[in-house]
Amino acid sequence: MELFPLDPGKIKNPGQYKAFAHIANASGIAVIIDSDMIVTGSLNPLVAQARRGGICAFANPIDDRWYAQWKDIFALQHPPRRQTYICSGFVAFSTDVWPNLLERWWRACEAIHSHPTYQEGSEWDSPTAQSDQDALNAILMSEYEVDAISLAPVEKQVYRWDFRFLETRDRHTLDCRFQGQAPLILHAALTSKPWEERGASNDTYFVFMRRLLLGPDVAIKVPPRMLASVIAPGIWPWVRRQSCFLKNMGIMEFCLSYLPPATCIRSRYVKDRLREIYLRVRGKYAHPPSATRLLPEIQASDQV
């Protein structure tokens, strides 16, 4: 394993350096994984898609993102066509089949180094709000054929808004279940991140994250001084961790998170269902806002 340091003084948005494998002269199968992803099993099935010549990636939850402005922003060869917008958090492809993709992606990211992304306060509908992800999709929509993309099975990735429904089976082997399926990637997309105090939550991702950072058998050991307070070992970090869980999750979710996993998930489904029923009933019997506004005027006219 070889680590490549990047000059932090030159990095505005680290995501725009995702294709740095280009400057490392990567060869063979390139697999690019976001640092907020936890891989729970073998990537062989996805790597196999790349070996067969596909650019393997997952469809993005919002998969119809598209902007005509991308042609000028990224100096595309052709206007971008509409197709499935992919998530750049996981991308695998053969550099033998696609020898220019890393360099083209790198150059496209360079073109928007000065453009603010959503992480710097940009509006979500800005053509470059998604940073490296917009750059990659713009290239694929313009300079590569539609069938170049090999979509990964959607059930193999779980996003953070569904972490509360993950069932932890074995923290040591990273075994978990989501709706009866064994996911391959847990993706803590968006902000705040689970290792930050504002994003910490007592769920499967957090349990696995601490196991991967603190486990005695991990390949890369992180010095304790570099760990955030909610992750670090010790009694006071534990107290701080519980405080953050309670603040971020609310007392009901916090209490449910300490039930046995299967019971916890069933309880959450029941809780969500009861909330739906409550909101439906409340909406059915609530007075329409327009009637409330007209009532004083009607009463005044009656008095006249």
CSV table of C-alpha atoms in Angstrom, one decimal:
chain,number,residue,atom,x,y,z
A,1,MET,CA,0.0,0.0,0.0
A,2,GLU,CA,1.3,3.4,-1.0
A,3,LEU,CA,0.0,6.8,0.3
A,4,PHE,CA,0.3,9.9,-1.8
A,5,PRO,CA,0.4,13.2,0.1
A,6,LEU,CA,-1.3,16.2,-1.4
A,7,ASP,CA,-0.3,19.8,-0.5
A,8,PRO,CA,-3.2,21.0,1.8
A,9,GLY,CA,-2.4,24.6,0.8
A,10,LYS,CA,-3.5,23.9,-2.7
A,11,ILE,CA,-6.7,22.1,-1.9
A,12,LYS,CA,-9.9,24.1,-1.7
A,13,ASN,CA,-12.3,21.3,-2.1
A,14,PRO,CA,-10.6,17.8,-1.7
A,15,GLY,CA,-13.3,16.2,-3.9
A,16,GLN,CA,-11.8,18.0,-6.9
A,17,TYR,CA,-8.6,16.0,-6.5
A,18,LYS,CA,-10.5,12.7,-6.7
A,19,ALA,CA,-8.8,11.8,-10.1
A,20,PHE,CA,-5.3,12.4,-8.6
A,21,ALA,CA,-4.5,8.8,-9.7
A,22,HIS,CA,-3.8,10.5,-13.1
A,23,ILE,CA,-0.7,12.1,-11.7
A,24,ALA,CA,0.3,8.9,-10.0
A,25,ASN,CA,0.3,7.1,-13.4
A,26,ALA,CA,-2.2,4.6,-12.3
A,27,SER,CA,-2.6,1.4,-14.4
A,28,GLY,CA,-4.8,-1.6,-14.5
A,29,ILE,CA,-8.2,-1.3,-12.8
A,30,ALA,CA,-8.7,2.1,-11.1
A,31,VAL,CA,-11.1,2.0,-8.2
A,32,ILE,CA,-12.0,5.4,-6.7
A,33,ILE,CA,-13.8,5.4,-3.3
A,34,ASP,CA,-14.9,8.4,-1.3
A,35,SER,CA,-13.4,8.7,2.2
A,36,ASP,CA,-16.9,8.8,3.7
A,37,MET,CA,-17.7,5.3,2.4
A,38,ILE,CA,-17.3,2.1,4.3
A,39,VAL,CA,-16.8,-1.1,2.2
A,40,THR,CA,-18.4,-4.0,4.1
A,41,GLY,CA,-17.3,-6.9,1.7
A,42,SER,CA,-15.5,-7.9,-1.4
A,43,LEU,CA,-15.5,-5.5,-4.3
A,44,ASN,CA,-14.9,-8.3,-6.8
A,45,PRO,CA,-18.4,-8.2,-8.3
A,46,LEU,CA,-18.0,-4.5,-9.1
A,47,VAL,CA,-14.4,-4.8,-10.2
A,48,ALA,CA,-15.6,-7.6,-12.6
A,49,GLN,CA,-17.9,-5.1,-14.3
A,50,ALA,CA,-14.8,-2.9,-14.8
A,51,ARG,CA,-12.7,-5.8,-16.1
A,52,ARG,CA,-15.4,-6.4,-18.7
A,53,GLY,CA,-14.9,-2.9,-20.0
A,54,GLY,CA,-17.6,-0.9,-18.2
A,55,ILE,CA,-17.2,2.3,-16.2
A,56,CYS,CA,-18.8,0.9,-13.0
A,57,ALA,CA,-20.7,3.3,-10.8
A,58,PHE,CA,-23.9,3.7,-8.9
A,59,ALA,CA,-26.8,5.9,-10.1
A,60,ASN,CA,-27.1,9.0,-8.0
A,61,PRO,CA,-30.2,9.3,-5.8
A,62,ILE,CA,-31.1,12.4,-8.0
A,63,ASP,CA,-30.3,10.8,-11.3
A,64,ASP,CA,-31.6,13.3,-13.8
A,65,ARG,CA,-29.2,16.2,-13.0
A,66,TRP,CA,-28.2,17.9,-16.3
A,67,TYR,CA,-27.0,21.4,-17.4
A,68,ALA,CA,-26.4,22.7,-20.9
A,69,GLN,CA,-23.9,25.1,-19.4
A,70,TRP,CA,-21.5,22.1,-18.8
A,71,LYS,CA,-20.4,22.3,-22.5
A,72,ASP,CA,-18.7,25.7,-21.9
A,73,ILE,CA,-17.7,25.2,-18.3
A,74,PHE,CA,-15.8,22.0,-19.1
A,75,ALA,CA,-14.9,22.7,-22.7
A,76,LEU,CA,-16.8,19.6,-23.8
A,77,GLN,CA,-16.4,18.2,-27.4
A,78,HIS,CA,-20.2,17.9,-27.8
A,79,PRO,CA,-23.3,19.2,-25.9
A,80,PRO,CA,-24.1,16.9,-23.0
A,81,ARG,CA,-27.0,14.5,-23.6
A,82,ARG,CA,-29.5,13.5,-20.9
A,83,GLN,CA,-28.7,10.1,-19.3
A,84,THR,CA,-28.5,8.6,-15.8
A,85,TYR,CA,-26.5,10.9,-13.6
A,86,ILE,CA,-24.1,8.8,-11.6
A,87,CYS,CA,-22.5,9.1,-8.1
A,88,SER,CA,-18.8,9.7,-8.3
A,89,GLY,CA,-18.3,8.3,-4.7
A,90,PHE,CA,-17.5,4.9,-6.2
A,91,VAL,CA,-16.1,4.5,-9.7
A,92,ALA,CA,-14.2,1.5,-11.1
A,93,PHE,CA,-12.8,1.2,-14.7
A,94,SER,CA,-10.0,-0.3,-16.6
A,95,THR,CA,-7.3,2.2,-17.6
A,96,ASP,CA,-6.4,0.0,-20.5
A,97,VAL,CA,-9.9,0.3,-21.9
A,98,TRP,CA,-10.3,3.9,-21.0
A,99,PRO,CA,-6.8,5.3,-20.9
A,100,ASN,CA,-7.8,9.0,-21.0
A,101,LEU,CA,-10.6,9.1,-18.5
A,102,LEU,CA,-8.5,9.9,-15.4
A,103,GLU,CA,-6.7,12.7,-17.2
A,104,ARG,CA,-9.9,14.1,-18.7
A,105,TRP,CA,-11.6,14.0,-15.3
A,106,TRP,CA,-8.6,15.7,-13.7
A,107,ARG,CA,-8.6,18.5,-16.2
A,108,ALA,CA,-12.3,19.0,-15.9
A,109,CYS,CA,-11.9,19.4,-12.1
A,110,GLU,CA,-9.1,21.9,-12.6
A,111,ALA,CA,-11.5,24.0,-14.7
A,112,ILE,CA,-13.7,24.5,-11.6
A,113,HIS,CA,-11.2,24.9,-8.8
A,114,SER,CA,-12.4,28.5,-8.4
A,115,HIS,CA,-16.1,27.6,-8.6
A,116,PRO,CA,-17.9,27.2,-5.2
A,117,THR,CA,-19.6,23.9,-4.5
A,118,TYR,CA,-22.5,23.2,-2.1
A,119,GLN,CA,-19.8,22.7,0.5
A,120,GLU,CA,-18.7,26.3,0.1
A,121,GLY,CA,-22.3,27.7,0.1
A,122,SER,CA,-23.2,27.4,-3.5
A,123,GLU,CA,-26.9,27.0,-4.5
A,124,TRP,CA,-27.8,23.3,-5.1
A,125,ASP,CA,-29.0,24.1,-8.6
A,126,SER,CA,-25.6,25.6,-9.6
A,127,PRO,CA,-24.1,23.7,-12.6
A,128,THR,CA,-20.9,23.0,-10.5
A,129,ALA,CA,-22.5,22.5,-7.0
A,130,GLN,CA,-21.6,18.9,-7.1
A,131,SER,CA,-17.9,19.5,-7.9
A,132,ASP,CA,-16.0,16.5,-9.2
A,133,GLN,CA,-19.3,14.6,-9.7
A,134,ASP,CA,-20.6,17.2,-12.1
A,135,ALA,CA,-17.2,17.2,-13.9
A,136,LEU,CA,-17.3,13.4,-14.4
A,137,ASN,CA,-21.0,13.3,-15.5
A,138,ALA,CA,-20.5,16.1,-18.0
A,139,ILE,CA,-17.6,14.2,-19.6
A,140,LEU,CA,-19.5,11.0,-19.7
A,141,MET,CA,-22.6,12.7,-21.2
A,142,SER,CA,-20.6,14.3,-23.9
A,143,GLU,CA,-17.4,12.4,-24.8
A,144,TYR,CA,-18.3,8.7,-24.1
A,145,GLU,CA,-21.0,6.5,-25.4
A,146,VAL,CA,-24.1,5.8,-23.2
A,147,ASP,CA,-23.2,2.1,-22.9
A,148,ALA,CA,-19.8,2.9,-21.5
A,149,ILE,CA,-21.4,3.1,-18.1
A,150,SER,CA,-22.1,-0.1,-16.2
A,151,LEU,CA,-24.4,0.7,-13.4
A,152,ALA,CA,-23.8,-1.2,-10.1
A,153,PRO,CA,-26.8,-2.8,-8.4
A,154,VAL,CA,-28.6,-0.1,-6.4
A,155,GLU,CA,-29.3,-2.3,-3.4
A,156,LYS,CA,-25.5,-2.6,-2.8
A,157,GLN,CA,-25.2,0.9,-1.6
A,158,VAL,CA,-26.9,2.4,1.5
A,159,TYR,CA,-27.0,6.2,2.0
A,160,ARG,CA,-26.9,7.9,5.3
A,161,TRP,CA,-30.6,8.8,5.4
A,162,ASP,CA,-31.2,5.0,5.6
A,163,PHE,CA,-28.6,4.2,8.2
A,164,ARG,CA,-31.2,4.1,11.0
A,165,PHE,CA,-32.7,1.0,9.3
A,166,LEU,CA,-29.4,-0.9,9.1
A,167,GLU,CA,-29.1,-4.0,11.2
A,168,THR,CA,-25.7,-4.6,12.7
A,169,ARG,CA,-24.9,-8.4,12.5
A,170,ASP,CA,-21.2,-8.5,13.4
A,171,ARG,CA,-19.1,-5.4,13.9
A,172,HIS,CA,-15.8,-7.3,13.5
A,173,THR,CA,-16.6,-8.6,10.0
A,174,LEU,CA,-18.7,-5.5,9.1
A,175,ASP,CA,-21.7,-7.8,8.5
A,176,CYS,CA,-25.0,-5.9,8.3
A,177,ARG,CA,-28.4,-6.0,6.6
A,178,PHE,CA,-30.7,-3.4,4.9
A,179,GLN,CA,-34.2,-4.6,4.1
A,180,GLY,CA,-33.0,-8.2,4.1
A,181,GLN,CA,-30.0,-7.5,1.7
A,182,ALA,CA,-26.3,-7.4,2.6
A,183,PRO,CA,-25.1,-4.0,1.3
A,184,LEU,CA,-21.5,-3.6,0.0
A,185,ILE,CA,-21.1,0.2,0.6
A,186,LEU,CA,-22.3,2.5,3.4
A,187,HIS,CA,-22.1,6.0,2.1
A,188,ALA,CA,-22.2,8.9,4.6
A,189,ALA,CA,-23.0,11.5,1.9
A,190,LEU,CA,-23.6,15.2,2.5
A,191,THR,CA,-22.8,17.1,5.7
A,192,SER,CA,-22.2,17.0,8.6
A,193,LYS,CA,-20.1,13.9,8.6
A,194,PRO,CA,-20.5,11.1,11.2
A,195,TRP,CA,-17.0,11.8,12.7
A,196,GLU,CA,-18.0,15.4,13.4
A,197,GLU,CA,-19.9,16.2,16.6
A,198,ARG,CA,-22.9,17.6,14.6
A,199,GLY,CA,-23.1,14.4,12.5
A,200,ALA,CA,-22.5,11.7,15.0
A,201,SER,CA,-25.3,9.1,15.4
A,202,ASN,CA,-25.5,5.8,17.2
A,203,ASP,CA,-25.9,3.6,14.1
A,204,THR,CA,-24.2,0.9,12.2
A,205,TYR,CA,-22.0,3.2,10.2
A,206,PHE,CA,-20.6,4.8,13.4
A,207,VAL,CA,-20.0,1.4,15.0
A,208,PHE,CA,-18.2,0.2,11.9
A,209,MET,CA,-16.2,3.4,11.6
A,210,ARG,CA,-14.8,3.2,15.1
A,211,ARG,CA,-14.0,-0.5,14.5
A,212,LEU,CA,-12.0,0.4,11.4
A,213,LEU,CA,-10.2,3.3,13.1
A,214,LEU,CA,-9.5,1.6,16.5
A,215,GLY,CA,-9.4,-2.1,15.7
A,216,PRO,CA,-6.1,-3.9,16.6
A,217,ASP,CA,-6.0,-5.6,13.2
A,218,VAL,CA,-6.4,-2.6,10.8
A,219,ALA,CA,-3.8,-2.1,8.2
A,220,ILE,CA,-3.5,1.7,8.6
A,221,LYS,CA,-3.5,2.9,12.3
A,222,VAL,CA,-4.6,6.4,12.9
A,223,PRO,CA,-2.7,8.2,15.8
A,224,PRO,CA,-5.2,8.8,18.7
A,225,ARG,CA,-4.3,12.6,18.6
A,226,MET,CA,-5.8,12.7,15.1
A,227,LEU,CA,-9.1,11.3,16.1
A,228,ALA,CA,-12.2,13.5,16.7
A,229,SER,CA,-13.4,13.5,20.3
A,230,VAL,CA,-16.6,11.5,19.4
A,231,ILE,CA,-14.4,8.7,18.0
A,232,ALA,CA,-11.5,8.5,20.5
A,233,PRO,CA,-11.3,5.8,23.1
A,234,GLY,CA,-11.7,6.6,26.8
A,235,ILE,CA,-14.4,7.5,29.3
A,236,TRP,CA,-14.6,11.2,28.6
A,237,PRO,CA,-14.9,10.7,24.8
A,238,TRP,CA,-17.6,8.1,25.6
A,239,VAL,CA,-19.5,10.7,27.6
A,240,ARG,CA,-19.1,13.3,24.8
A,241,ARG,CA,-20.2,10.7,22.3
A,242,GLN,CA,-23.5,10.0,24.1
A,243,SER,CA,-24.2,13.7,24.5
A,244,CYS,CA,-23.8,14.2,20.7
A,245,PHE,CA,-26.0,11.2,20.0
A,246,LEU,CA,-28.7,12.5,22.2
A,247,LYS,CA,-28.5,16.0,20.7
A,248,ASN,CA,-28.4,14.8,17.1
A,249,MET,CA,-30.9,12.0,17.3
A,250,GLY,CA,-33.5,13.1,19.8
A,251,ILE,CA,-34.4,11.2,22.9
A,252,MET,CA,-36.7,8.7,21.2
A,253,GLU,CA,-34.2,7.7,18.5
A,254,PHE,CA,-31.4,7.7,21.0
A,255,CYS,CA,-33.2,5.2,23.3
A,256,LEU,CA,-34.3,3.0,20.4
A,257,SER,CA,-30.7,2.8,19.2
A,258,TYR,CA,-29.7,0.8,22.3
A,259,LEU,CA,-32.3,-1.9,21.7
A,260,PRO,CA,-31.2,-5.2,20.0
A,261,PRO,CA,-30.8,-4.4,16.2
A,262,ALA,CA,-33.8,-6.3,14.9
A,263,THR,CA,-36.0,-4.9,17.6
A,264,CYS,CA,-34.7,-1.4,17.1
A,265,ILE,CA,-35.5,-1.5,13.3
A,266,ARG,CA,-39.0,-2.9,13.9
A,267,SER,CA,-39.6,-0.2,16.5
A,268,ARG,CA,-38.5,2.5,14.1
A,269,TYR,CA,-40.8,1.3,11.3
A,270,VAL,CA,-43.7,1.3,13.8
A,271,LYS,CA,-42.8,4.8,15.1
A,272,ASP,CA,-42.6,6.2,11.5
A,273,ARG,CA,-45.9,4.5,10.6
A,274,LEU,CA,-47.7,6.0,13.7
A,275,ARG,CA,-46.3,9.4,12.8
A,276,GLU,CA,-47.7,9.1,9.3
A,277,ILE,CA,-51.1,8.2,10.7
A,278,TYR,CA,-51.0,11.1,13.1
A,279,LEU,CA,-50.0,13.6,10.5
A,280,ARG,CA,-52.8,12.3,8.2
A,281,VAL,CA,-55.4,12.6,10.9
A,282,ARG,CA,-54.3,16.0,12.0
A,283,GLY,CA,-54.4,17.2,8.4
A,284,LYS,CA,-57.9,15.8,7.9
A,285,TYR,CA,-59.4,17.6,10.8
A,286,ALA,CA,-57.4,20.8,10.7
A,287,HIS,CA,-59.2,24.0,9.6
A,288,PRO,CA,-58.0,25.1,6.1
A,289,PRO,CA,-55.8,28.2,6.4
A,290,SER,CA,-58.0,30.1,4.0
A,291,ALA,CA,-61.1,29.6,6.2
A,292,THR,CA,-59.2,30.8,9.3
A,293,ARG,CA,-58.2,34.0,7.5
A,294,LEU,CA,-61.8,34.7,6.2
A,295,LEU,CA,-63.4,34.1,9.6
A,296,PRO,CA,-62.8,37.6,11.1
A,297,GLU,CA,-64.0,39.3,7.9
A,298,ILE,CA,-67.2,37.3,8.0
A,299,GLN,CA,-67.8,38.1,11.6
A,300,ALA,CA,-67.3,41.8,11.0
A,301,SER,CA,-69.8,41.8,8.1
A,302,ASP,CA,-72.4,40.0,10.3
A,303,GLN,CA,-72.0,42.7,12.9
A,304,VAL,CA,-72.6,45.5,10.3
